[in-house]
CSV table of C-alpha atoms in Angstrom, one decimal:
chain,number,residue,atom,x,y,z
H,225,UNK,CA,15.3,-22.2,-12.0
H,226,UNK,CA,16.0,-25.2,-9.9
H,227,UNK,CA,13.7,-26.6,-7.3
H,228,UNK,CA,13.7,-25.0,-3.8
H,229,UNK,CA,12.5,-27.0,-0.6
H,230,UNK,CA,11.7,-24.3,2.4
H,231,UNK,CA,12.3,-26.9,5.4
H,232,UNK,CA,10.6,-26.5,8.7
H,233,UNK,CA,8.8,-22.8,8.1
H,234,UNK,CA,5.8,-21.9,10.8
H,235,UNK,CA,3.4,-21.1,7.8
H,236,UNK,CA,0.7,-18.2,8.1
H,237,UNK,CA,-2.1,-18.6,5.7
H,238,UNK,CA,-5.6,-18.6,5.6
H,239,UNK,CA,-6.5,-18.0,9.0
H,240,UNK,CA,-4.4,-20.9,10.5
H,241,UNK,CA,-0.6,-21.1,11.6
H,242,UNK,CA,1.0,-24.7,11.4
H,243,UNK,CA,4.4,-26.2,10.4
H,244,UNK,CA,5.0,-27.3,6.6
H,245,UNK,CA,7.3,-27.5,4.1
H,246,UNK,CA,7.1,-25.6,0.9
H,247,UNK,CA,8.4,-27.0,-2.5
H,248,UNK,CA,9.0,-24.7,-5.4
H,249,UNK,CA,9.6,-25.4,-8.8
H,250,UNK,CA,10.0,-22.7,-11.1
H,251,UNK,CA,7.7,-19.8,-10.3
H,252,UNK,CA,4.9,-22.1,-9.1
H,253,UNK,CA,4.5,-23.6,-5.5
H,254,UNK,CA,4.7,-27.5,-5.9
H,255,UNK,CA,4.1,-28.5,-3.0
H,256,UNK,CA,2.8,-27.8,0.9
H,257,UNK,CA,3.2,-31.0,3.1
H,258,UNK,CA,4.8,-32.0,6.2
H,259,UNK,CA,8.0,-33.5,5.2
H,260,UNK,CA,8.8,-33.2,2.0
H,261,UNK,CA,11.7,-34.7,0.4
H,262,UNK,CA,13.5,-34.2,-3.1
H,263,UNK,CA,17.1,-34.7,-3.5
H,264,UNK,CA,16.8,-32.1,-6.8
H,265,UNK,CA,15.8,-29.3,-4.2
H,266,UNK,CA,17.9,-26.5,-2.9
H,267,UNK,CA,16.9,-27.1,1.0
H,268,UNK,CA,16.4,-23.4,2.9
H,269,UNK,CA,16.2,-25.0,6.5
H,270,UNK,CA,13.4,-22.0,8.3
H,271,UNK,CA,13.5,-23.6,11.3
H,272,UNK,CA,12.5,-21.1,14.0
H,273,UNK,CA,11.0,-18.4,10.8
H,274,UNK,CA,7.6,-17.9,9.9
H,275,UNK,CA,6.6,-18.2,6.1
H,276,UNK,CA,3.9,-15.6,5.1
H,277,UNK,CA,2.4,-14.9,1.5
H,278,UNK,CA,4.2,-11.9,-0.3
H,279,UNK,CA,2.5,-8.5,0.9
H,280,UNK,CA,0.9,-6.5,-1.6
H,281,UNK,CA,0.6,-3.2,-1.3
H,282,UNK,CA,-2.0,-1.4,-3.2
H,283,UNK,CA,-0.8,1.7,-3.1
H,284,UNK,CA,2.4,3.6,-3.8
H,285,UNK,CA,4.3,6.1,-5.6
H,286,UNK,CA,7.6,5.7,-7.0
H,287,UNK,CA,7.7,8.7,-8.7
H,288,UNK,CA,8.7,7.3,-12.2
H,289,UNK,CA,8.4,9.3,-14.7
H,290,UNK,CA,9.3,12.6,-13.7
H,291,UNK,CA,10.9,12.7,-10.4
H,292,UNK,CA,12.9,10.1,-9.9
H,293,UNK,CA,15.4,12.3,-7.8
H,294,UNK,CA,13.3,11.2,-4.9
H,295,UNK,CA,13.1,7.4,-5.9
H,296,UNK,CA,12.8,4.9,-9.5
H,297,UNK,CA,10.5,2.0,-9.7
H,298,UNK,CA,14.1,0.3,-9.4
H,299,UNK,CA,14.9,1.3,-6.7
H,300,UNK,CA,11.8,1.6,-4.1
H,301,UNK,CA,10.9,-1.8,-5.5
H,302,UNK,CA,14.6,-3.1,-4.1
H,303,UNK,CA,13.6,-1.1,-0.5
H,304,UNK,CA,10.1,-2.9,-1.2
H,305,UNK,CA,11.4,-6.6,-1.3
H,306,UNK,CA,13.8,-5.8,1.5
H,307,UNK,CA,10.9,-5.7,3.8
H,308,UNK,CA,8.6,-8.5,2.1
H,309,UNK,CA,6.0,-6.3,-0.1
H,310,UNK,CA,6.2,-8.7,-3.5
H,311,UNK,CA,4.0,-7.0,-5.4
H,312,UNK,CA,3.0,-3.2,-5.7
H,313,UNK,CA,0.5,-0.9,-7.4
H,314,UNK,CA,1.6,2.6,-8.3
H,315,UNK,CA,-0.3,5.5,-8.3
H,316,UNK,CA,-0.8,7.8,-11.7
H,317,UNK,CA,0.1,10.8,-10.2
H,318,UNK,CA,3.5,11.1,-11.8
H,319,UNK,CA,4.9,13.6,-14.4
H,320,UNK,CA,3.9,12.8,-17.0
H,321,UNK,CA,0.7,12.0,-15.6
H,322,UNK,CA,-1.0,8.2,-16.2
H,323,UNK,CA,-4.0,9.2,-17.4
H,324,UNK,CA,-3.8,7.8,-21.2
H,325,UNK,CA,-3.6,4.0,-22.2
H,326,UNK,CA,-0.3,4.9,-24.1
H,327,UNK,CA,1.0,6.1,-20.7
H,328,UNK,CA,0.0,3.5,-18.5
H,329,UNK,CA,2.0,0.9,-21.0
H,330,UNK,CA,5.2,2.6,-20.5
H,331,UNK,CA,4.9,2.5,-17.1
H,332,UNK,CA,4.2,-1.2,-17.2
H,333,UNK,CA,7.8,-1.1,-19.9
H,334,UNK,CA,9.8,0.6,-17.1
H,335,UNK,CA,8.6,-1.7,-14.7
H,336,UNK,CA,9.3,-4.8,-17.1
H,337,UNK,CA,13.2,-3.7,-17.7
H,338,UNK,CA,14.0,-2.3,-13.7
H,339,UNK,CA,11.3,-3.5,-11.5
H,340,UNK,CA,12.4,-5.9,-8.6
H,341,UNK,CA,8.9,-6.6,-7.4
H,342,UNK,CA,5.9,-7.4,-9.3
H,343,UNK,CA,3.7,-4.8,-10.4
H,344,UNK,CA,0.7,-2.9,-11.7
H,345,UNK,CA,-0.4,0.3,-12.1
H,346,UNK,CA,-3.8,2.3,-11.4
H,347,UNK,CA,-5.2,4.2,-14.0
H,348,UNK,CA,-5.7,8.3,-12.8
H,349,UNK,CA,-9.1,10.1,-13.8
H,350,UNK,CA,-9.4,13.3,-14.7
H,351,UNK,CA,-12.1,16.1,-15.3
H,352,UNK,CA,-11.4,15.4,-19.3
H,353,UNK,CA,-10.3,11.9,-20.0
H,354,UNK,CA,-13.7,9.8,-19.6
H,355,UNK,CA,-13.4,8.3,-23.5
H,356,UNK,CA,-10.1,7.2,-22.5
H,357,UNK,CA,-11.2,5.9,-19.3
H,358,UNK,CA,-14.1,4.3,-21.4
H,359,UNK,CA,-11.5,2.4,-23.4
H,360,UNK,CA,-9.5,1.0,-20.9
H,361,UNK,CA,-9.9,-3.2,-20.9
H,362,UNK,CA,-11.1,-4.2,-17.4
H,363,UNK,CA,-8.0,-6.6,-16.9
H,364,UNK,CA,-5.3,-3.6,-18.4
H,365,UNK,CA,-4.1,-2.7,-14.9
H,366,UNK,CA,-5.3,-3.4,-11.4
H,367,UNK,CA,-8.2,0.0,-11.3
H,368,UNK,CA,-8.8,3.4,-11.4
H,369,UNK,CA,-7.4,6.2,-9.2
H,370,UNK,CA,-9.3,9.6,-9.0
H,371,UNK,CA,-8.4,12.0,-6.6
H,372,UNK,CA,-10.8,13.8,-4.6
H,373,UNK,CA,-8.4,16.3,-3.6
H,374,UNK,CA,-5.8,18.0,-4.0
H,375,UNK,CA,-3.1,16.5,-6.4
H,376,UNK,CA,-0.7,17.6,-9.0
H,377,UNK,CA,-1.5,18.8,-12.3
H,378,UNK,CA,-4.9,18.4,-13.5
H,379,UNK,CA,-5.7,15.4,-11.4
H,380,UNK,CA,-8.9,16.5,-8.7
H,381,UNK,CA,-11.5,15.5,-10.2
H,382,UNK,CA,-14.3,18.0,-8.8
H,383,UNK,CA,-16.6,18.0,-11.8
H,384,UNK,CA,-19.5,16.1,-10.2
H,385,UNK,CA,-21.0,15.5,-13.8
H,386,UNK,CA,-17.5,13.9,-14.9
H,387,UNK,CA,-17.5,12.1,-11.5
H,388,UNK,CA,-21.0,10.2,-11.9
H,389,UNK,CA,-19.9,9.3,-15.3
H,390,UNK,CA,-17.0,8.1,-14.3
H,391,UNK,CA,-18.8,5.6,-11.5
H,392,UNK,CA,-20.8,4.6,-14.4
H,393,UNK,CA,-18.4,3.7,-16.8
H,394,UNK,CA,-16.4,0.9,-15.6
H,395,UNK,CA,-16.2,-2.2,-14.0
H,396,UNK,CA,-13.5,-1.9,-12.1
H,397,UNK,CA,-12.2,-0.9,-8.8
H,398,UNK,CA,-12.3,2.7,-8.5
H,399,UNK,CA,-10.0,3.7,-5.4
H,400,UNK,CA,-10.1,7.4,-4.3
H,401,UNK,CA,-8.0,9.7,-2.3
H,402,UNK,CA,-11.1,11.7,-0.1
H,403,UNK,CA,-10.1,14.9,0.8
H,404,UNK,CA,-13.1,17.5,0.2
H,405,UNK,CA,-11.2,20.9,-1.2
H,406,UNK,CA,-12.8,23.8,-0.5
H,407,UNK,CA,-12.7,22.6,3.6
H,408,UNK,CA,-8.9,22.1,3.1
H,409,UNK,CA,-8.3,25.7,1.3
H,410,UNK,CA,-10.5,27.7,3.6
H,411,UNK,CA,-8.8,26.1,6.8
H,412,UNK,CA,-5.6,26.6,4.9
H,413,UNK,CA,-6.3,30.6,4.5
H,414,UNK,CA,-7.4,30.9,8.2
H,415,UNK,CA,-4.3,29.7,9.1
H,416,UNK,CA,-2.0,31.3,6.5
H,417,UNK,CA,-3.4,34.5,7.6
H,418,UNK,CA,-2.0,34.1,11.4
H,419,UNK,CA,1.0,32.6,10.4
H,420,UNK,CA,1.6,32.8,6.9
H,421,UNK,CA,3.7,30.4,5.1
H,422,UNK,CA,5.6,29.1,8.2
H,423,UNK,CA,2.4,27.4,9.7
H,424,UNK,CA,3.4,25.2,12.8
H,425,UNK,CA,2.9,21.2,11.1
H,426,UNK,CA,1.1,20.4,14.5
H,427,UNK,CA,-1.9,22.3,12.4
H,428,UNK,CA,-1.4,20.0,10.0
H,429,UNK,CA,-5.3,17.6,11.0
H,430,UNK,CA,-6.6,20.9,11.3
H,431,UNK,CA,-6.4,22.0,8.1
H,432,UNK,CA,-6.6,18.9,6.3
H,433,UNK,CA,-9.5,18.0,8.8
H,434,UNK,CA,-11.7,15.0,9.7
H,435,UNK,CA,-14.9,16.9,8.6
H,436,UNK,CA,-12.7,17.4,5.1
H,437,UNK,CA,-12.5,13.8,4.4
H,438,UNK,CA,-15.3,12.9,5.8
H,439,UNK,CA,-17.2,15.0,3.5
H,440,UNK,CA,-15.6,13.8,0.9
H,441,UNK,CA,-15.9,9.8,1.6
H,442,UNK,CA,-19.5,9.9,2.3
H,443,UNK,CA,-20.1,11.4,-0.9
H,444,UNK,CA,-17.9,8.8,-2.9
H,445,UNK,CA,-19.8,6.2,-1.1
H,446,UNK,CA,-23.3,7.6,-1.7
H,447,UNK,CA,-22.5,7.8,-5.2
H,448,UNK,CA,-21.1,4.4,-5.8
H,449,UNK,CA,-24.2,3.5,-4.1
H,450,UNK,CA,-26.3,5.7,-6.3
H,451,UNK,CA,-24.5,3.7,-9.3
H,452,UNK,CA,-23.2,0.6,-8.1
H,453,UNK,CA,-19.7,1.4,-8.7
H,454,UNK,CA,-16.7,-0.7,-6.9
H,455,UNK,CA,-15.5,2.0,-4.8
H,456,UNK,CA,-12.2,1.2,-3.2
H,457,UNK,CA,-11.4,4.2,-0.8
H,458,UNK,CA,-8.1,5.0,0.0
H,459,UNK,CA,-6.1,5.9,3.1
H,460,UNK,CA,-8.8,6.5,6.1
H,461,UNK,CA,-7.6,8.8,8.3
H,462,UNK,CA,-10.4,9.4,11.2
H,463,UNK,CA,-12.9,8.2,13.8
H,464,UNK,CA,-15.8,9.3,12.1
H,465,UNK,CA,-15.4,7.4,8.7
H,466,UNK,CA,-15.4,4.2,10.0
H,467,UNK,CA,-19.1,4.2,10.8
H,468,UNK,CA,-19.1,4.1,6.7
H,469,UNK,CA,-18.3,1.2,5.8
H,470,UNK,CA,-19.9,-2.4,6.9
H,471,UNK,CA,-18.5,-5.8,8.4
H,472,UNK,CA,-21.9,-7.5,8.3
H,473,UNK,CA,-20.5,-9.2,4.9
H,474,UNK,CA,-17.6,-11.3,3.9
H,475,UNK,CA,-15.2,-8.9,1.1
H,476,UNK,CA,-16.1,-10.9,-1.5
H,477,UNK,CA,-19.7,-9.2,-1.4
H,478,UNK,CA,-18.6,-5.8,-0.6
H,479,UNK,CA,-19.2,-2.9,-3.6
H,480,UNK,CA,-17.4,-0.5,-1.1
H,481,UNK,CA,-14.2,-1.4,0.7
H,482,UNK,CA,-11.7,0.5,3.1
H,483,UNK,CA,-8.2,0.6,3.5
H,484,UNK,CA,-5.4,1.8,6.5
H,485,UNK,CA,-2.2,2.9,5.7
H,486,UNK,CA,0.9,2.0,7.7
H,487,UNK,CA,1.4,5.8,9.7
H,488,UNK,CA,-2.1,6.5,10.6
H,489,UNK,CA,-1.8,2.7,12.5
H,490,UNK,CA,1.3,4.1,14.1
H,491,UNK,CA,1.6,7.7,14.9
H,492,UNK,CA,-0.7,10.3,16.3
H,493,UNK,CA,-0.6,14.1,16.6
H,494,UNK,CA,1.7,13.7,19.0
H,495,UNK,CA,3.9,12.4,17.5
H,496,UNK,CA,4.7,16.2,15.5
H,497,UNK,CA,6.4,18.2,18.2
H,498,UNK,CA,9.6,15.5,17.4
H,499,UNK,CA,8.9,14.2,13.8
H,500,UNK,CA,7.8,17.9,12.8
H,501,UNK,CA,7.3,17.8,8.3
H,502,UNK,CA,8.2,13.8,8.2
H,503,UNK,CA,4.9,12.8,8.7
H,504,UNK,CA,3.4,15.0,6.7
H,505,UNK,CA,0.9,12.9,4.9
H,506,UNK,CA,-2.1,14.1,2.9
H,507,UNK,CA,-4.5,12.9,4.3
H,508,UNK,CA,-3.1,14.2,7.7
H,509,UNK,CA,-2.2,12.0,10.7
H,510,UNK,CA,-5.1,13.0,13.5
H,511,UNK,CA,-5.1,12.4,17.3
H,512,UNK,CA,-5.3,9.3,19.2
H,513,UNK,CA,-8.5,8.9,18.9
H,514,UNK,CA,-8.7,8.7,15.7
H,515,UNK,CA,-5.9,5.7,15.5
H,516,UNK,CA,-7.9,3.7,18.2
H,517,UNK,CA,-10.7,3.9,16.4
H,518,UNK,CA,-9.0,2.8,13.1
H,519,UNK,CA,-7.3,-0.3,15.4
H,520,UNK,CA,-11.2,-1.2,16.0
H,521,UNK,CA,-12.2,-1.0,12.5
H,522,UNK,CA,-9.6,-2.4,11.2
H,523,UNK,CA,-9.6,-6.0,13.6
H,524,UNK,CA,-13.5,-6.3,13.0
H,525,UNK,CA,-13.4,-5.7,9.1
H,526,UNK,CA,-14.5,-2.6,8.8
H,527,UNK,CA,-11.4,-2.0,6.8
H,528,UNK,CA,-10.5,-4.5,4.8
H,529,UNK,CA,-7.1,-3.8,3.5
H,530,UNK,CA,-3.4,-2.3,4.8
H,531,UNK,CA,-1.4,-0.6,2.6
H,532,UNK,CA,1.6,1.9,2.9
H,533,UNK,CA,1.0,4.8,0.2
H,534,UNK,CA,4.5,5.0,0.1
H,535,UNK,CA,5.1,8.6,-1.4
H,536,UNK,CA,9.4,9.4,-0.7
H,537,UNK,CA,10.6,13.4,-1.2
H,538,UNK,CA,14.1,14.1,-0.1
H,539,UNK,CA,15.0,15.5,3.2
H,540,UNK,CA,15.9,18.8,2.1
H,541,UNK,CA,12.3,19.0,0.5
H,542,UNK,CA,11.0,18.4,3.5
H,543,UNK,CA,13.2,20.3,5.5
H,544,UNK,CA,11.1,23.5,4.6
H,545,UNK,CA,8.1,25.8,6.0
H,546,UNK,CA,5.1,24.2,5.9
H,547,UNK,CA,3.4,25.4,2.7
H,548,UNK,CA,6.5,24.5,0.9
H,549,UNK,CA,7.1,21.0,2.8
H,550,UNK,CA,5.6,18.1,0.6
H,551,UNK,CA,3.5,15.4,1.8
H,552,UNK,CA,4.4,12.2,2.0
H,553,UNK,CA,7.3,10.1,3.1
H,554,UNK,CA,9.2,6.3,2.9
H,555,UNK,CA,7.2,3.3,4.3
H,556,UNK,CA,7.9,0.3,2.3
H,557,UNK,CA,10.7,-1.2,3.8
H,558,UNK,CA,9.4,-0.9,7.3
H,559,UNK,CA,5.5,-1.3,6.9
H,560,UNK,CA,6.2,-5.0,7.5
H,561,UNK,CA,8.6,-5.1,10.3
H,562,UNK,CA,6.2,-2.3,11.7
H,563,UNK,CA,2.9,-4.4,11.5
H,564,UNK,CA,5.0,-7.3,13.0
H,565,UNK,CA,5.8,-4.7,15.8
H,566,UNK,CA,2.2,-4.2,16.2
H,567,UNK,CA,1.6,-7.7,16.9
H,568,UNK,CA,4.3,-7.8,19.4
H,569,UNK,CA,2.8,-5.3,21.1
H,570,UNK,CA,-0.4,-7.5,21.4
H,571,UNK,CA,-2.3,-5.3,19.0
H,572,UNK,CA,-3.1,-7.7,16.1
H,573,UNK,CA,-2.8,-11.6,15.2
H,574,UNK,CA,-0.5,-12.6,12.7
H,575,UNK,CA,-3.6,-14.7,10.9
H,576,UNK,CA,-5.0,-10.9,10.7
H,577,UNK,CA,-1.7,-9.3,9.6
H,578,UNK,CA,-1.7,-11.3,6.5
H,579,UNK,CA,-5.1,-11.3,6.0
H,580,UNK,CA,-4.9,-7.9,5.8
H,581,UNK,CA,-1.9,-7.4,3.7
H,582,UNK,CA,-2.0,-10.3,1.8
H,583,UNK,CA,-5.0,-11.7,1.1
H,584,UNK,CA,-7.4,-9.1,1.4
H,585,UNK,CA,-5.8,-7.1,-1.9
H,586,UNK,CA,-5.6,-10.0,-4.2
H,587,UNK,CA,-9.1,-10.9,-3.5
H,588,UNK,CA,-10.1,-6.9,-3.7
H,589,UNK,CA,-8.6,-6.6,-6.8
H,590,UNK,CA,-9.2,-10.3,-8.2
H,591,UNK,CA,-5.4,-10.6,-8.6
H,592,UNK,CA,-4.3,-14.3,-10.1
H,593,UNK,CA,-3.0,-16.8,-8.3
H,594,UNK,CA,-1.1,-14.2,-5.5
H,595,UNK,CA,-2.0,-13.7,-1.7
H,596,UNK,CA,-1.9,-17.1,-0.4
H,597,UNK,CA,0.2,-20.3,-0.3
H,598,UNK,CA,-0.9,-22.2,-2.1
H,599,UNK,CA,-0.7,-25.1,-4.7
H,600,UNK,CA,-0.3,-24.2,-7.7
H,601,UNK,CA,0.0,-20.4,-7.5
H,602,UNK,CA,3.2,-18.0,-7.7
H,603,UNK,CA,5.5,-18.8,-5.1
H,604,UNK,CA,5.7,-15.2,-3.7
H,605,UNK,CA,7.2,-15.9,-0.2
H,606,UNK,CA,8.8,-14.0,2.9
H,607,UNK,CA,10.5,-15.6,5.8
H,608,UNK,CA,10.2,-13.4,9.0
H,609,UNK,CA,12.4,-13.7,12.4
H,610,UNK,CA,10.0,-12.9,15.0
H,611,UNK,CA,12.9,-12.5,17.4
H,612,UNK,CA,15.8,-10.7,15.2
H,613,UNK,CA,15.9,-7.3,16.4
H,614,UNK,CA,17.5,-4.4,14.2
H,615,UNK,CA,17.6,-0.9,14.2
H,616,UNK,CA,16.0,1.5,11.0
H,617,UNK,CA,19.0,4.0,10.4
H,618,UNK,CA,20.2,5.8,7.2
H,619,UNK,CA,22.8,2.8,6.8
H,620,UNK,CA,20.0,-0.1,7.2
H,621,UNK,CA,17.2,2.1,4.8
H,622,UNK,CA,17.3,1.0,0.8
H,623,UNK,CA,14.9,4.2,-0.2
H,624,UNK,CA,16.5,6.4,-2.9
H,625,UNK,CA,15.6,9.0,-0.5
H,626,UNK,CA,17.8,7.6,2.5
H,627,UNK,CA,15.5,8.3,5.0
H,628,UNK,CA,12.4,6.8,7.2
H,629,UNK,CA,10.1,8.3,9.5
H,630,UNK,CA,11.0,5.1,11.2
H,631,UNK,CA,15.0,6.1,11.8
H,632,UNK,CA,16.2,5.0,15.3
H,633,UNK,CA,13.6,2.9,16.4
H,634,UNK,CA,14.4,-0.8,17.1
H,635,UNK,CA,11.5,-3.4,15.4
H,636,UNK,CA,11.6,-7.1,17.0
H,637,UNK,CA,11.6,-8.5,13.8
H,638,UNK,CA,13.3,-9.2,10.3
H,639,UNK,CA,12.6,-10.0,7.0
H,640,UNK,CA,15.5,-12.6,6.0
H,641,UNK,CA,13.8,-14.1,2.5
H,642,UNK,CA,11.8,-12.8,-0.3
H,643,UNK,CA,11.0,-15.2,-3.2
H,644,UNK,CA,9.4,-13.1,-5.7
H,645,UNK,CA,8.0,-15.4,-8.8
H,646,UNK,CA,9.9,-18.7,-6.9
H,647,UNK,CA,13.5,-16.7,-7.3
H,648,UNK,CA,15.5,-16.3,-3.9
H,649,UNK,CA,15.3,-11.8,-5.1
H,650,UNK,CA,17.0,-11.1,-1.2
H,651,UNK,CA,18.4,-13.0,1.8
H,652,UNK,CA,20.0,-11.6,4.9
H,653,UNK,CA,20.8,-8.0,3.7
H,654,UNK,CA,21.7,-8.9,0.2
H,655,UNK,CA,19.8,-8.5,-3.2
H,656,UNK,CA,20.0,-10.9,-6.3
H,657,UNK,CA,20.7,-9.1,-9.1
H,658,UNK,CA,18.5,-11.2,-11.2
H,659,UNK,CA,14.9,-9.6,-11.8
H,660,UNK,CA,12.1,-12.2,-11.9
H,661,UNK,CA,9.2,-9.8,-11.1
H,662,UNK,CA,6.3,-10.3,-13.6
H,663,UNK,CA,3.3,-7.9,-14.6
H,664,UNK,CA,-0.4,-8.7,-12.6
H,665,UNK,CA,-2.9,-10.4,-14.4
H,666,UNK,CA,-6.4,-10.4,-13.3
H,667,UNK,CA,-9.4,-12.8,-13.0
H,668,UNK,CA,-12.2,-10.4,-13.6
């Protein structure tokens, strides 16, 4: 690839904003000064744009192998770039499921031929795979995923036996989806048995409660401190787990780290007499409460990491009862855009956006050279308009799915770059059809 000089950009990156130019040769960034010149550059004037490390989002499903009717690693990775997340981890929860090594690698072979973004993938636990587990090289993939609660196939992992071992076993980042079971199914029957299968959704945080995942985090966090595990735990959904986790040190120190996902930010039960099984997410979206609560923890680093657990169905899945309505829905093109809305709104700085999105998950998961801009490391780059508006319809989304929880609203601002590996992958609306993603590697 030839050299690329991005002129003028506003940049945000470790904490500060300031103007700079960016040169790019290859897949590497060159260069950060004020005023650079090289007549053997391709010159990308962002005057007026703000340059921001790619996003990476550590956690997503996109439901290759086994059901890629609802979405391909192809294709969510194309919705991905078109809102600025450079880099993904999927989740194992697929058919088959990835919980052997020969699995995992041809995932990462998919990935290699069709992905647009760059990628890793978490390695799933199970009740019965531990001496696998036990095999698995530290640097193989970016963690391990248990699940807590319910999942498909053979995935929760509620032998507590298993469990400990599992905490004991490895060095690396174990995230978990904490949802504690028997709360969910006896909420679930109580319900079921004044309404059977057609259960109103707005019951939805009631049966998948805040005592269910609370009980179920506190546990995973007294265990990893029982075994000094590196617990990762996913998707916090309530008031009363963020009095879990600490702020009092930096996230390089932390054994036990949070994250927030995208629609427990933004919606609220509220929100399900007119969005009804679309934001059905497991765990649940709570009350307004709840969301305030994860605003505070999230701005004074209680949480330490956004993410959009991007999980599409199509709408004629969800267009069912509730029992048979699966959770989960689209977020990657808009979890950007909808962050950037956020800080419109007053509610976060842009130097914690990116912290949180960017830098925050390659330092979590010791990720090489990604996260920052900086000399020296992959030139994974977004330019953003903070005053582009544009509306999220079934026309503008690139899911497989061709659908958002996000349809009709109107966000301020627009992703009009993404440089994935120092390759120009989309610009304005359009895609390269080149692929230059690359697999993670891992200082660990």
């Amino acid at each position: 690839m030839a050299k690329q000089l991005i002129k003028n950009a506003r940049l945000i990156n470790e904490n500060k904003i300031y103007e700079a130019d960016v040169l790019i040769q290859d897949a590497i960034i060159l260069k950060i000064d004020a005023n650079i010149s090289d007549a053997t550059a391709t010159v990308i004037d962002a005057a007026g744009k703000h340059l921001l490390p790619g996003v990476i989002d550590d956690q997503v499903h996109f439901r290759e192998p086994g059901l890629t009717h609802k979405g391909t690693i192809g294709s969510e990775s194309k919705a991905a770039i078109a809102g600025g997340i450079t880099t993904f981890m999927e989740q194992p929860n697929t058919n088959p499921q990835t919980t052997t090594i020969a699995k995992l690698e041809e995932k990462f072979a998919v990935a290699k031929a069709s992905s647009y973004a760059n990628y890793s993938f978490l390695f799933g636990g199970t009740n019965d795979n531990l001496e696998e587990l036990k095999r698995l090289d530290k640097n193989a993939c970016s963690g391990v995923k248990l699940f807590l609660g319910s999942s498909t196939g053979n995935m929760l992992v509620d032998n507590e036996e298993v469990l400990e071992k599992i905490f004991r076993s490895t060095e690396m980042v174990i995230s978990t989806h904490c949802e504690d079971e028997t709360t969910i199914k006896n909420n679930l029957a109580n319900y079921k048995a004044q309404y059977g299968d057609d259960i109103p959704v707005k019951y939805h945080p009631l049966i998948r409660s805040a005592e269910a995942c609370y009980l179920s985090s506190s546990k995973a966090i007294a265990l990893a401190q029982k075994t000094g595990a590196r617990l990762h735990v996913f998707h916090l959904s309530t008031a009363k787990e963020m009095d879990l986790f600490r702020n009092d040190i930096p996230l390089e120190r932390k054994k036990i780290t949070a994250e927030v996902c995208i629609h427990h930010l933004w919606f609220s039960d509220a929100d399900y007499d007119t969005k009804g099984t679309l934001i059905k997410w497991n765990p649940a979206v709570k009350t307004a409460a709840d969301r305030s609560k994860l605003w505070e923890a999230l701005l004074d680093d209680r949480i330490d990491v956004i993410a959009t657990d991007h999980a599409p169905h199509l709408l004629e899945e969800k267009d069912n009862v509730y029992t048979k309505a699966p959770s989960g829905g689209p977020l990657v093109q808009h979890a950007l855009p909808a962050m950037l809305q956020k800080h419109k709104e007053g509610k976060i700085s842009l130097e914690k956006l990116v912290e949180k999105m960017c830098h925050n998950p390659a330092k979590l998961f010791a990720i090489e050279k990604r996260g920052f801009i900086r000399e020296g490391y992959y030139a994974d780059l977004v330019l953003v308009d903070l005053n582009a508006p544009w509306k999220a319809t079934a026309q503008t989304n690139h899911y497989a799915c061709g659908w958002s929880p996000f349809d009709g609203y109107t966000f301020g601002s627009q992703i009009t770059h993404t440089f994935i590996n120092g390759h120009l992958a989309y610009e304005n609306g359009k895609f390269s059809d080149f692929k230059n993603a690359k697999r993670l590697t891992f200082d660990r």
